[in-house]
Structures are given as C-alpha cells and as structure tokens.
mmCIF file of C-alpha atoms and ligand atoms in Angstrom:
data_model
loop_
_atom_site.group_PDB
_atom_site.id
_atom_site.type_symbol
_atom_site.label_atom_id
_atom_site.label_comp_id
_atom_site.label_asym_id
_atom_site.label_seq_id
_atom_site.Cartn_x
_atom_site.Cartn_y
_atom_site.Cartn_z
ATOM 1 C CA UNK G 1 -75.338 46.605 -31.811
ATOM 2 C CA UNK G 2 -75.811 44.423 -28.113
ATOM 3 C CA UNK G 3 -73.158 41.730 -29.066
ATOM 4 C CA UNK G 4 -73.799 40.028 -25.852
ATOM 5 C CA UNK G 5 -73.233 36.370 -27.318
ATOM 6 C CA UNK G 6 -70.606 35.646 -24.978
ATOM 7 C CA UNK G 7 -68.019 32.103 -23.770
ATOM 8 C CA UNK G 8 -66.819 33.655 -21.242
ATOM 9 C CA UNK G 9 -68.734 31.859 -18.233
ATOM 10 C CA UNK G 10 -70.065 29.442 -20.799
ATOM 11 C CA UNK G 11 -72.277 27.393 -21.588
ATOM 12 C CA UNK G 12 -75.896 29.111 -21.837
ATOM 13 C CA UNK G 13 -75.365 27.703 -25.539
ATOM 14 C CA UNK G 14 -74.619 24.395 -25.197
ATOM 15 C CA UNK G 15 -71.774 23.527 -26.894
ATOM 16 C CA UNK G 16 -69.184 20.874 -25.270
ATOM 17 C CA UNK G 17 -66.031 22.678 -24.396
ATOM 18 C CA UNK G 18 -62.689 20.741 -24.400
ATOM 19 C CA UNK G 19 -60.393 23.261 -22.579
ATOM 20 C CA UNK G 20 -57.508 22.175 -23.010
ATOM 21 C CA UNK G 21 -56.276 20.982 -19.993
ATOM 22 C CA UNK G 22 -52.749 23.564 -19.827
ATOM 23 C CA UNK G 23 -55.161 26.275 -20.262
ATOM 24 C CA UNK G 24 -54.752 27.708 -16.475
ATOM 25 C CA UNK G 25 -54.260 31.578 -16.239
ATOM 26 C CA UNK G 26 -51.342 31.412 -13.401
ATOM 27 C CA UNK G 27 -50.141 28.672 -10.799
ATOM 28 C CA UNK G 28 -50.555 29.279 -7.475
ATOM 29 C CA UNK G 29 -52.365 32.787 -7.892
ATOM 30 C CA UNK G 30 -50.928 35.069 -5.283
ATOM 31 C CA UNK G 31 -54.115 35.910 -2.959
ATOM 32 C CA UNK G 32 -52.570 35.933 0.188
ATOM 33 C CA UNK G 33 -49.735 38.338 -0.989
ATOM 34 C CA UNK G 34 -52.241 40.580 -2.988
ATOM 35 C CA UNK G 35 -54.255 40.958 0.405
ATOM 36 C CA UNK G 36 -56.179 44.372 0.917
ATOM 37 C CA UNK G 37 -54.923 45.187 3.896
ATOM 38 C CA UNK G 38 -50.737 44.122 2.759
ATOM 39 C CA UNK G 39 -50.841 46.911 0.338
ATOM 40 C CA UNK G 40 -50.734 50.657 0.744
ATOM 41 C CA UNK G 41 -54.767 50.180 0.107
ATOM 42 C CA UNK G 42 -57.836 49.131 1.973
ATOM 43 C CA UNK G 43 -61.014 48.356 0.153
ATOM 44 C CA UNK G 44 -62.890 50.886 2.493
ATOM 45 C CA UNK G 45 -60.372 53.871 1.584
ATOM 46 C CA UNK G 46 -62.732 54.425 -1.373
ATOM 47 C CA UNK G 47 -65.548 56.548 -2.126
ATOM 48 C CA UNK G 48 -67.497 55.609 -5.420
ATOM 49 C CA UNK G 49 -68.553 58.375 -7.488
ATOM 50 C CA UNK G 50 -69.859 56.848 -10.412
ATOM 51 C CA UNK G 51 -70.006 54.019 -12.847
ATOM 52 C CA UNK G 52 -67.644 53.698 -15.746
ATOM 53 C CA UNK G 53 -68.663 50.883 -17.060
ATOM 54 C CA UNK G 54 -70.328 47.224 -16.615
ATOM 55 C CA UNK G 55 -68.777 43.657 -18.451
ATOM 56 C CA UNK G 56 -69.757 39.986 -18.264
ATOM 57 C CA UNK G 57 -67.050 39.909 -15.811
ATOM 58 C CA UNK G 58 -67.748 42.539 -13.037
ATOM 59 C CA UNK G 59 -68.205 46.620 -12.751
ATOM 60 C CA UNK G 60 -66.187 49.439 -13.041
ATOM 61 C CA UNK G 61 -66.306 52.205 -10.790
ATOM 62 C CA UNK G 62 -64.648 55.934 -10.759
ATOM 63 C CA UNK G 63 -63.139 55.741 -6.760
ATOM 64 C CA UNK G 64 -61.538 58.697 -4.989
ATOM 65 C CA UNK G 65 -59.328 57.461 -2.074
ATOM 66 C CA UNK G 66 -60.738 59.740 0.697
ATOM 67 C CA UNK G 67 -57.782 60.996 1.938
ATOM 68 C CA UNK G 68 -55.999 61.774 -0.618
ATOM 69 C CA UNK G 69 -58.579 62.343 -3.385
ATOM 70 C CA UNK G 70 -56.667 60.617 -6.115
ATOM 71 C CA UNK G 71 -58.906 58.158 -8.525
ATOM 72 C CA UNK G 72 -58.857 55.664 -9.644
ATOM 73 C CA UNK G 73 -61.272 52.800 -11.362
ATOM 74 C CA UNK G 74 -62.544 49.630 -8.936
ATOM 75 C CA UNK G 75 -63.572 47.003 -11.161
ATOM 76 C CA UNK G 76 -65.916 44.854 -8.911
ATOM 77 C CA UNK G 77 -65.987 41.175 -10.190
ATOM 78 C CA UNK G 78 -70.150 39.780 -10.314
ATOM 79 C CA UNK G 79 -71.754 37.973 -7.738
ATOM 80 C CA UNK G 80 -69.250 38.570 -4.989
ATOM 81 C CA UNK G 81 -66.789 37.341 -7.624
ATOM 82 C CA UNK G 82 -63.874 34.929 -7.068
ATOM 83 C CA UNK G 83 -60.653 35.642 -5.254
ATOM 84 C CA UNK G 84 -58.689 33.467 -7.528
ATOM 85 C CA UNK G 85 -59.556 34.740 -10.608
ATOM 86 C CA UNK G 86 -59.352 38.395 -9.308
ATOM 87 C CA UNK G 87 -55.889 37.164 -8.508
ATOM 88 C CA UNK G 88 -55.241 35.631 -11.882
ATOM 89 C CA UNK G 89 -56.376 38.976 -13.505
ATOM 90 C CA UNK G 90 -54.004 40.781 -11.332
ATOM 91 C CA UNK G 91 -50.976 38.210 -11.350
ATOM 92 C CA UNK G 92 -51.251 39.020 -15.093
ATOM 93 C CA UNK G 93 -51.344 42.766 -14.983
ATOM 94 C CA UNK G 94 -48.585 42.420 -12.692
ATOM 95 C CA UNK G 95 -46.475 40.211 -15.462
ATOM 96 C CA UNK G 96 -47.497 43.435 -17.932
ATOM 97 C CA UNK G 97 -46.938 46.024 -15.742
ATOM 98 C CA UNK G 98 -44.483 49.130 -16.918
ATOM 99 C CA UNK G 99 -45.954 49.342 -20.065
ATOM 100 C CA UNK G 100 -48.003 52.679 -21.009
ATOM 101 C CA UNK G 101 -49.890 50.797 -23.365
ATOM 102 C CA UNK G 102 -50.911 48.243 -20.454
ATOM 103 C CA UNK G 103 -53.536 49.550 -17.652
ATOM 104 C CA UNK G 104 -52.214 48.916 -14.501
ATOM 105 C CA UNK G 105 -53.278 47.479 -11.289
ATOM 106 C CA UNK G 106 -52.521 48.659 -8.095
ATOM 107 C CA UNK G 107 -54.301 46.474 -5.536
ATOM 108 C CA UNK G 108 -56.665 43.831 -5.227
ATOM 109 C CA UNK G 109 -59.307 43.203 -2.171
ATOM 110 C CA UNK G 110 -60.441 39.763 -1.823
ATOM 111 C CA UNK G 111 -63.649 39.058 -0.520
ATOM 112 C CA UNK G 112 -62.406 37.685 1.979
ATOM 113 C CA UNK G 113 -60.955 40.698 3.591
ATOM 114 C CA UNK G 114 -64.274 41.460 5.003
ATOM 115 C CA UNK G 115 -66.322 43.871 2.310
ATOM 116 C CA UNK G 116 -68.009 40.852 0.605
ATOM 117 C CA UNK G 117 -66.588 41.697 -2.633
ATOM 118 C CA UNK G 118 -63.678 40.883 -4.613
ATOM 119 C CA UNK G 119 -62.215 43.815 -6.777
ATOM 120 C CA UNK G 120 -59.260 45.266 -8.383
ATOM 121 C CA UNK G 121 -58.040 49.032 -8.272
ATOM 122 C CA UNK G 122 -56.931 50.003 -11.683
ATOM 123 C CA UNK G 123 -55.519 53.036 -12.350
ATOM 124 C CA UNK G 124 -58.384 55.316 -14.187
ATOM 125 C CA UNK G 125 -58.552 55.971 -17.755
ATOM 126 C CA UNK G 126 -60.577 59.582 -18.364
ATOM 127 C CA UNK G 127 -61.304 58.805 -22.157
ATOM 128 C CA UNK G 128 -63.010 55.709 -21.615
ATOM 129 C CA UNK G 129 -63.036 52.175 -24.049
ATOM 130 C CA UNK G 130 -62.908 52.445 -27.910
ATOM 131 C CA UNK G 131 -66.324 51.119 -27.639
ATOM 132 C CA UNK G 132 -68.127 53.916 -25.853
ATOM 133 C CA UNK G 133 -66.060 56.754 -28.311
ATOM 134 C CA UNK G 134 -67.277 54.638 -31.039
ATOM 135 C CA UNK G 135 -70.872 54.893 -29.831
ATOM 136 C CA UNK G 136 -70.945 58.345 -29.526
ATOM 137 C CA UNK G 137 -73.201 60.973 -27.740
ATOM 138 C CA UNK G 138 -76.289 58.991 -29.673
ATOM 139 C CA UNK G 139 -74.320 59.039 -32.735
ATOM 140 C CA UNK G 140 -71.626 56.727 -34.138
ATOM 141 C CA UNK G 141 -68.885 57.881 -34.715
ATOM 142 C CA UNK G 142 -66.308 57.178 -37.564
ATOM 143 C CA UNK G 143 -62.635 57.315 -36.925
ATOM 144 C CA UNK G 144 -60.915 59.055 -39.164
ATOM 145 C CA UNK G 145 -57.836 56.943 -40.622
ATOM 146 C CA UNK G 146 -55.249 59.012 -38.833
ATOM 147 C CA UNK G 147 -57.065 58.368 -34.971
ATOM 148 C CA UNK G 148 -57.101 54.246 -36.749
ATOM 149 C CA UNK G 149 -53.597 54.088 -37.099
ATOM 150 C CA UNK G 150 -52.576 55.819 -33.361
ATOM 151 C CA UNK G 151 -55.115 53.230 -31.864
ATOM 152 C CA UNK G 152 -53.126 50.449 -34.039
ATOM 153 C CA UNK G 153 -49.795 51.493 -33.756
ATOM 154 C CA UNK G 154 -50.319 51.834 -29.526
ATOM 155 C CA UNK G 155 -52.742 48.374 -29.278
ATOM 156 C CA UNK G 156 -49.911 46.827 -31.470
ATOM 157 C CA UNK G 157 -47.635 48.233 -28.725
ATOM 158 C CA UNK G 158 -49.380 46.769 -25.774
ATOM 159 C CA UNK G 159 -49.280 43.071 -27.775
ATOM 160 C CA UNK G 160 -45.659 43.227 -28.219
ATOM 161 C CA UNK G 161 -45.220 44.001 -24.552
ATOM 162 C CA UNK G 162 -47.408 41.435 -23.435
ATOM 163 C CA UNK G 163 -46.451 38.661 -26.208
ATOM 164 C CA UNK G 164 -43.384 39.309 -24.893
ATOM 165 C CA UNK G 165 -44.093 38.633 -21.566
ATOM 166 C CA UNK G 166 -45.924 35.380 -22.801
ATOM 167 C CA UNK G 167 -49.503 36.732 -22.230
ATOM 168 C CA UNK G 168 -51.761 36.519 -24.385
ATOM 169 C CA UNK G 169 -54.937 38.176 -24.015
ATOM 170 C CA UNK G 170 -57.782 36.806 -25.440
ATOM 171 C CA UNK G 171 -60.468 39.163 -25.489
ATOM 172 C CA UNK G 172 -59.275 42.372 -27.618
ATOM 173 C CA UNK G 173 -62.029 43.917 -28.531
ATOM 174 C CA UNK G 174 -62.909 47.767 -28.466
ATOM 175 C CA UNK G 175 -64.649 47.303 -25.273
ATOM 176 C CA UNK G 176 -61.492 46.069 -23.879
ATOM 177 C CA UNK G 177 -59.228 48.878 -25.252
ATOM 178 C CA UNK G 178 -59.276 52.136 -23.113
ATOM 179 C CA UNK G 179 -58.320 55.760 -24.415
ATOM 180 C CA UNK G 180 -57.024 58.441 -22.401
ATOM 181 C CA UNK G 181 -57.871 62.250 -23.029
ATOM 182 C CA UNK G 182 -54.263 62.916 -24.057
ATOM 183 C CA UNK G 183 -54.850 60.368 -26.876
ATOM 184 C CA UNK G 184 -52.921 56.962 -24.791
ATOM 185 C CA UNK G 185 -54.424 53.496 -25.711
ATOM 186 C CA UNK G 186 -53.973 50.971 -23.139
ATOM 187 C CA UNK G 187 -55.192 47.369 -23.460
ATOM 188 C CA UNK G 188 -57.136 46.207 -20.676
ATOM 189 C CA UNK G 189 -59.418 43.699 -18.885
ATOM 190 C CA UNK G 190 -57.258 40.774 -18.353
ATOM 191 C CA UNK G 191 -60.264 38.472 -17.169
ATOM 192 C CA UNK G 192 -59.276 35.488 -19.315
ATOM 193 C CA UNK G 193 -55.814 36.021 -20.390
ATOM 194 C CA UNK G 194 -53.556 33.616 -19.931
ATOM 195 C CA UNK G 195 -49.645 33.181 -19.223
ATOM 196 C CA UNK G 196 -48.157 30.960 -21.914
ATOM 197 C CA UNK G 197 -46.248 27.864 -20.342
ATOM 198 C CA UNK G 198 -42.604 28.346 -21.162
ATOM 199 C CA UNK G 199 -41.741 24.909 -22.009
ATOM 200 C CA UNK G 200 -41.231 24.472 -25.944
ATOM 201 C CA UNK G 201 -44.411 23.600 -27.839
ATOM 202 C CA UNK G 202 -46.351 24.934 -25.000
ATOM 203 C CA UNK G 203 -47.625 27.805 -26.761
ATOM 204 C CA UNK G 204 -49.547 25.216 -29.471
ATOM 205 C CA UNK G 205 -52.198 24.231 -26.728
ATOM 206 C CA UNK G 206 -53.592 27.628 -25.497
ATOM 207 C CA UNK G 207 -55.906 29.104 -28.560
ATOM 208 C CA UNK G 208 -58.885 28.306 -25.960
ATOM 209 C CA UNK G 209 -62.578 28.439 -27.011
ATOM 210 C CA UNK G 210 -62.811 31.848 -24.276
ATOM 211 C CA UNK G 211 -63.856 35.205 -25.154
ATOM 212 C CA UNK G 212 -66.315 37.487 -26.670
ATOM 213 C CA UNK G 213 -67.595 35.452 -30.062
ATOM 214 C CA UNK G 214 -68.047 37.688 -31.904
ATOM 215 C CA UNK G 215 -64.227 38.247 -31.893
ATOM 216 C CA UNK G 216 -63.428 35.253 -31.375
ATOM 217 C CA UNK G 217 -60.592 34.192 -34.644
ATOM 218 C CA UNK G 218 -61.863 31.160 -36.524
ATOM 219 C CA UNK G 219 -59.458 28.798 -35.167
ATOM 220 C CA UNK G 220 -61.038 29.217 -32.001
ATOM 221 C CA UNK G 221 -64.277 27.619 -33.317
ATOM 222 C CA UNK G 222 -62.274 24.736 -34.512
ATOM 223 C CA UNK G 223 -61.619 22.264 -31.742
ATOM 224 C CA UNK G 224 -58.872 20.450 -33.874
ATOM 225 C CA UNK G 225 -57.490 23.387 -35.699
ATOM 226 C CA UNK G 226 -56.942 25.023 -32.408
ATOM 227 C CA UNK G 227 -54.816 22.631 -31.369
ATOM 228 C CA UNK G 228 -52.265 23.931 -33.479
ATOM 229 C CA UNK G 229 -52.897 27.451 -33.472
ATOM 230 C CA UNK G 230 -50.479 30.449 -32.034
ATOM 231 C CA UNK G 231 -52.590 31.746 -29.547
ATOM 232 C CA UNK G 232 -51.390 35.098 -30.109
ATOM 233 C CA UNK G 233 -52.801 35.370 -33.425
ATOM 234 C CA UNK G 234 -56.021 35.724 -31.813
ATOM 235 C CA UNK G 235 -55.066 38.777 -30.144
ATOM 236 C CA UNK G 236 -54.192 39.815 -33.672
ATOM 237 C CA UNK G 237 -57.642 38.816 -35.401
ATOM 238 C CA UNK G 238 -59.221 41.120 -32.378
ATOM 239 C CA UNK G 239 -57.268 43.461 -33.344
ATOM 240 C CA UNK G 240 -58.373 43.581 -37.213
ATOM 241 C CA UNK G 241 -62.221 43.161 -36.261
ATOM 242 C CA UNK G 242 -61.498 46.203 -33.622
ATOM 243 C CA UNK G 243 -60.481 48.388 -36.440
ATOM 244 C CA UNK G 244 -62.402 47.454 -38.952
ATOM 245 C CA UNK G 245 -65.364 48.065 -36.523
ATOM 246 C CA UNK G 246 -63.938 51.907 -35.697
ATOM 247 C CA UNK G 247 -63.978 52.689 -38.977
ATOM 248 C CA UNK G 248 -67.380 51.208 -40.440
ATOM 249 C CA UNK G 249 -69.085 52.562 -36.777
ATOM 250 C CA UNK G 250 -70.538 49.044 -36.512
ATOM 251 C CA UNK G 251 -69.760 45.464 -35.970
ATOM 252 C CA UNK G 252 -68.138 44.450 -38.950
ATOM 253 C CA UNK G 253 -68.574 41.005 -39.533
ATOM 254 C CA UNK G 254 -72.235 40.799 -39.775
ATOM 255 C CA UNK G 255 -74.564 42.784 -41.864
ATOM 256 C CA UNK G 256 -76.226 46.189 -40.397
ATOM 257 C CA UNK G 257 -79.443 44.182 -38.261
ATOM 258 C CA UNK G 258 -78.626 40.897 -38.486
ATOM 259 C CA UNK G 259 -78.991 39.410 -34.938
ATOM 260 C CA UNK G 260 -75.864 37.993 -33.290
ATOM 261 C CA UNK G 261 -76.622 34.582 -32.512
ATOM 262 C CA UNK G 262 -73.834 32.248 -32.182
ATOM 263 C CA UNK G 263 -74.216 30.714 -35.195
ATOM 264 C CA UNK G 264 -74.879 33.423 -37.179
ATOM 265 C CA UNK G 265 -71.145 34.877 -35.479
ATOM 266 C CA UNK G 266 -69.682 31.279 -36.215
ATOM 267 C CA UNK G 267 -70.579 30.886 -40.223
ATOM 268 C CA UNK G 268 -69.274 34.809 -40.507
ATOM 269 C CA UNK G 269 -66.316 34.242 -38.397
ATOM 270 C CA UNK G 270 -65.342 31.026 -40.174
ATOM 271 C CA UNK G 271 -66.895 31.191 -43.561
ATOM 272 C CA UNK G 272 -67.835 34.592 -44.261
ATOM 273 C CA UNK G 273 -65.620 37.571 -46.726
ATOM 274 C CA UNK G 274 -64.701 40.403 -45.361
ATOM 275 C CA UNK G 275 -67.623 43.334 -45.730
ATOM 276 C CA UNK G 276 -66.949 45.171 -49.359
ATOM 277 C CA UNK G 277 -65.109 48.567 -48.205
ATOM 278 C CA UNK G 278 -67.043 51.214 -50.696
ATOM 279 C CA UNK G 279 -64.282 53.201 -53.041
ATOM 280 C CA UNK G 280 -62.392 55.883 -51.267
ATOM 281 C CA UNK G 281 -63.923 54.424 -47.857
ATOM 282 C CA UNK G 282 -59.887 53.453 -46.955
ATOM 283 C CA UNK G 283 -56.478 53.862 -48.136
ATOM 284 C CA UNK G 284 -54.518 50.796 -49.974
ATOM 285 C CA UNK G 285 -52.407 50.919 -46.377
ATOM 286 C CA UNK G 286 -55.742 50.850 -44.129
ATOM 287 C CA UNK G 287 -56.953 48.048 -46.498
ATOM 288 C CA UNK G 288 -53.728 45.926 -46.172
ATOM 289 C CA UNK G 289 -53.549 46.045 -42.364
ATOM 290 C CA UNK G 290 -56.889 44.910 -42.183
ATOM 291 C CA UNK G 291 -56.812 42.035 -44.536
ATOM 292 C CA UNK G 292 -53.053 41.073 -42.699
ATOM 293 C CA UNK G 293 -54.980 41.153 -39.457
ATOM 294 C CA UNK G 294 -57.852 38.919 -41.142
ATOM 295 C CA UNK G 295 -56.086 35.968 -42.624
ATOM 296 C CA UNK G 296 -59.212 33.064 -41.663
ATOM 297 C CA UNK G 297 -55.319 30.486 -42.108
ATOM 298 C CA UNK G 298 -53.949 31.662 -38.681
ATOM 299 C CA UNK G 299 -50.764 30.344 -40.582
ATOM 300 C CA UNK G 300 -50.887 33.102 -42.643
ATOM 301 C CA UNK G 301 -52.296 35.770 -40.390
ATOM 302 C CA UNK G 302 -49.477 38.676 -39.743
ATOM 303 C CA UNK G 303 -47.708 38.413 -36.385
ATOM 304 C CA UNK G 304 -47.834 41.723 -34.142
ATOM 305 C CA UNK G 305 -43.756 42.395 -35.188
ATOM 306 C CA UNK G 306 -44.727 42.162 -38.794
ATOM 307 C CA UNK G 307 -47.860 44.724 -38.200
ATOM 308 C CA UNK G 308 -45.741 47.181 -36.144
ATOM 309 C CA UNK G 309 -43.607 47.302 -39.457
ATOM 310 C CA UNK G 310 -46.896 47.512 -41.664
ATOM 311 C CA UNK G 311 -46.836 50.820 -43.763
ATOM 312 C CA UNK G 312 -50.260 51.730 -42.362
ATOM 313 C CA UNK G 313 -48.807 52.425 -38.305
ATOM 314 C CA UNK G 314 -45.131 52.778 -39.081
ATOM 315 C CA UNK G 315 -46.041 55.314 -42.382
ATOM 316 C CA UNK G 316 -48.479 57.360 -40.186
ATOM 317 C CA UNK G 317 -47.366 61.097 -39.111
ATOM 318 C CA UNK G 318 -47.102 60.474 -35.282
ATOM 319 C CA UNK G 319 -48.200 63.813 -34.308
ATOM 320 C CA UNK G 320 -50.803 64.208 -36.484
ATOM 321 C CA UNK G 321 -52.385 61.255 -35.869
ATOM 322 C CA UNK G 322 -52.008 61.125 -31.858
ATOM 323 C CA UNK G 323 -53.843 64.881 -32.140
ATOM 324 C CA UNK G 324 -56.498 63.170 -34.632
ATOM 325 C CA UNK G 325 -57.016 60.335 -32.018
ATOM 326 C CA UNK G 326 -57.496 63.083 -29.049
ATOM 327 C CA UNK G 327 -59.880 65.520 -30.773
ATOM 328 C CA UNK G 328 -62.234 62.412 -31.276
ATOM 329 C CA UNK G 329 -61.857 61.488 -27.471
ATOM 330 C CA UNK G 330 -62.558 65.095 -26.764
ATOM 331 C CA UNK G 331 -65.452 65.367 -28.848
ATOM 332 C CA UNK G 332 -67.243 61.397 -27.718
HETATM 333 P P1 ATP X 1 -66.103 41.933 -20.405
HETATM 334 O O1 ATP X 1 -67.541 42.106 -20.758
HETATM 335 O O2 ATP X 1 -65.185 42.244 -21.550
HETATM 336 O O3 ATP X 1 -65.836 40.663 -19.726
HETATM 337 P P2 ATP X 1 -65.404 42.976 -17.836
HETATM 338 O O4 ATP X 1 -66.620 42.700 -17.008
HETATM 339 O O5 ATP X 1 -64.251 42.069 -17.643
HETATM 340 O O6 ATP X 1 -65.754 43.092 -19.360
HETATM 341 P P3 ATP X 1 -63.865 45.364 -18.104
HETATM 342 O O7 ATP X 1 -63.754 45.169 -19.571
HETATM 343 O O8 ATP X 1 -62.604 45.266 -17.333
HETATM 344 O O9 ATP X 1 -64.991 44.442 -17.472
HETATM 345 O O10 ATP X 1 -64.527 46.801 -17.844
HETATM 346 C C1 ATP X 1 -65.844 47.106 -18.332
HETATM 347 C C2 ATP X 1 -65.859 48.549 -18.821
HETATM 348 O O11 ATP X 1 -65.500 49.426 -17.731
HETATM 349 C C3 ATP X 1 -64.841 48.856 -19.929
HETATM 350 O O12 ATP X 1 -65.333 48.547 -21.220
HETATM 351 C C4 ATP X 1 -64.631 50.355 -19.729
HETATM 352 O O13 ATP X 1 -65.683 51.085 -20.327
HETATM 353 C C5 ATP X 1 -64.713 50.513 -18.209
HETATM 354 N N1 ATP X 1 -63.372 50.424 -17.591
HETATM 355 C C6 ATP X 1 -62.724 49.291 -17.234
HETATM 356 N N2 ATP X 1 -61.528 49.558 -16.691
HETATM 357 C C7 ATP X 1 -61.403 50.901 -16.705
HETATM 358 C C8 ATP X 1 -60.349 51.808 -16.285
HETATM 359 N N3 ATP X 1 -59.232 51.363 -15.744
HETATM 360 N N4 ATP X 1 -60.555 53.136 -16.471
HETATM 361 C C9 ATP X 1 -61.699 53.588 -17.040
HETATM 362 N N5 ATP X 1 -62.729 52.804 -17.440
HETATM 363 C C10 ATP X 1 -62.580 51.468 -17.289
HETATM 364 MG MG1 MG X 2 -64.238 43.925 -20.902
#
C-alpha cells in the first residue's frame, strides 16, 4: 500500500498549520562543528555502491570509504537539502547516541563543503527497515508473534533511551525502524524529531501536526487537543500502528484498497475502531499491547515504561524470539 500522504514538507493539502511556535528541533544547530572536513570524514572518501532506500526526506546510499572499505549508509537530504536541518537530524542522533537500539551518525557534510549536497553518514544496517521485511520478495510477509514482541521489546528500548534524553521522535513508523541480520532493531530517521525544552510544562506544547499521516496519533489532528498532549505518546501510537501493521502484512487502519487520502487517514485515525483481529489471529498479550498502544484519549494511552513492563515484551522467551525475528530478516 503507497501511503505517501505525507506533513512532512507540508502543505500540498491545504490545511493551515499552527506550529506551535517552541516547536524548533535544536538551538543553534552545530554546522560549523559538524563540518566535513573537522571530522575523521570527507564527503569524497566515499564510493556509492547502491541504493538502500529513498524517503520524503532524502536518499540512502550503501558507501564504502575507499580506503578502508568499511560501509556505511549516506543518507542524502532532496534537492541539495538544508545544512540546518541535516544538522538538527544529527544534533539529535548525537543527544541519542550510545544506544544499540538508536542508529548512529558519524558525520555530516554540508553542502557547503563543496560537493553540492548535504548528507549524513549513518552507520549501515544489513537487514534493512521493518517496512521492506514486511513487503517481502513480492510477498507480504506476516510476523510471527515471537519476531512482534523482539521488534517491541527493542523499539520500546530505543523510546526509553530517547524519552529519556527528551527526544521525541515523531515519525515511528516501520519505514523508520531498521533491522539488522543478527536480529537488532534500531529506530531511525530523525528528520523531524524534536528535543523537548526542559523548562516545566514545556513538554505540553510539542505534539506538532509533523509526520507521516497515516501514523500520525489523533491528537495530532486536533489543533486544541494537541495543545495538551505528551508528545511522546505519539511515538507510542506509532508504535501500536507499526505492529499491528507487521502482523496483519498491511496498513492497518484502513480497509485492504481503500485509498489513503488525508481524510480518509483522518476519520480512521480519529474516529475509526480498531480492525476486528479474526479468532486465534493473536494472543490475549499481543491483543493488550496493541489496544494499550491505541488508546484514541492520549490520557489514557500506555507510556513506553508501562509497555516495557507489558506481559506481551517482558513475558516473551528472549532467545526464542530474537532467533524468530532473525530467521524472518534472513528469509525477506
Ligand atoms: P521519510 O520518508 O520517513 O521522511 P527519509 O527520507 O527521512 O524518510 P530515512 O527514513 O532516513 O529517509 O531512510 C529511507 C530508507 O532508507 C529507510 O526506510 C531504509 O530503508 C533506508 N535506510 C535509512 N537509513 C539506513 C541505514 N542506516 N542503514 C540501512 N538502510 C537505511
Ligand atoms: Mg524515513
């Protein structure tokens, strides 16, 4: 299913967007200090072998550094791409950085240092997003509720890192998740996340009207509910609509066909019930995540801590379902 109704770079739909106005990523984003050529790293020590994988926000390439033949991925942002918010996106992987469960950035060349282009070097993931395992070799493919709860219990990991760092994220999504061939989730693509202001009450004017609709939490469509909102519950929402959409091997929240317009995303989003598991399609624990992830009252909506605890990721038999969530890497 294309779900290319995107807010990111707004407004091909027309809708009035009242950002708020403490909605900045980082201040003062660090481009002089992130130069190319002040790292270990210029932009032209690269070779690109292929293409891993395009976004609204730029494209990701597989890069060997030519001397020493390690790879990496170069995500090159669109249109030549803006230094500042390739700076942003990197000032915030640096604020995440030592997690496993975080993809991490090792350099960023501004256009400015002469190749035209602005990009980030990422360290590579081999398995790819959850998106492109999902879609198969021209087949979906259905994770199995074992490979579900290691992709939980890691994603849930890579919150609580980055909650704790006050970033939120934004954008979770499966497309947005990556998967390494030893079975490691990592949450990437930090193109509009956003460092949470640390004064009290800040964290109450952040749950922006950014990201990829179609899982985008329903307080996000509400420009006075927002107002109010935890930001970091919509990282959680992603989360649910992420899972839910690995184990039905389609977009959830819309039926099989029906086209993604905006408003067709909105009325689900907001208004919609959750799509009628069949019997035996998940286990009571699979079932209760989901629904704790799904709350429409973001008052009510389970925080990452409480999830971590949920019997579905803490019950789950580590090893068996880390080897569950590497056989379907293996096999995408
Ligand atoms: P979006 O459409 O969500 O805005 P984007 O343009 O910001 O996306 P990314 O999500 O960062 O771009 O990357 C696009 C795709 O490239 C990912 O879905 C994934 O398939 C691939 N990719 C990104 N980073 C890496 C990485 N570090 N290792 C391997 N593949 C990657
Ligand atoms: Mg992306």
């Amino acid at each position: 299913m294309a779900l290319t109704v995107r807010q990111r770079r707004l407004p091909q739909l027309h809708i009035s967007l009242d950002l708020p106005s403490c909605s900045f990523r980082c201040p003062n984003p660090p481009v002089a200090a992130t130069a190319s050529t002040s790292g270990e790293f210029r932009a032209s020590d690269f070779e690109r072998l292929a293409v891993l994988g395009r976004g609204n926000g730029g494209t990701v390439y597989k890069v060997a550094h030519r001397r020493t033949s390690a790879q990496y991925a170069l995500k090159v942002l669109h249109g030549g791409g803006d230094p500042g918010a390739a700076a942003a996106e990197a000032d915030v992987l640096r604020r995440a950085a030592d997690s496993p469960y975080v993809v991490r950035c090792h350099s960023v060349f501004p256009a400015a240092s002469g190749s035209g282009e602005t990009a980030l070097l990422l360290e590579l993931v081999d398995g790819g997003s959850l998106d492109s395992v999902r879609r198969g070799v021209g087949v979906s493919v259905f994770f199995p509720e074992a490979a579900l709860a290691e992709v939980a219990a890691q994603a849930l990991a890579g919150l609580a890192h980055l909650h704790a760092r006050r970033v939120v994220h934004r954008d979770i999504k499966p497309a947005n998740l990556l998967v390494s061939g030893a079975g490691g989730v990592k949450v990437a693509d930090f193109g509009i996340a956003m460092v949470l202001p640390s004064r009290a009450g800040g964290e109450r004017c952040a749950a922006a009207y950014e990201g990829t609709v179609a899982y985008m939490s329903p307080e996000r469509f509400d420009s006075e509910g927002r107002a109010d909102a935890d930001p970091r519950g919509a990282d959680v929402w992603g989360l649910g609509v992420t899972v839910l959409e690995l184990l039905m091997g389609r977009y959830p929240l819309l039926p099989a066909g029906q086209k993604p317009t905006w408003a067709a995303l909105m009325c689900a989003i907001c208004f919609g019930e959750l799509p009628a598991l069949p019997e035996g399609a998940a286990s009571t624990e699979l079932r209760g995540f989901i629904a704790a992830c799904l709350r429409k009252d973001h008052t009510k909506r389970a925080s990452v801590a409480e999830l971590i605890k949920h019997p579905f990721v803490a019950g789950r038999n580590m090893a068996a379902s880390r080897l569950a969530l590497r056989r379907l890497v293996a096999g995408a």
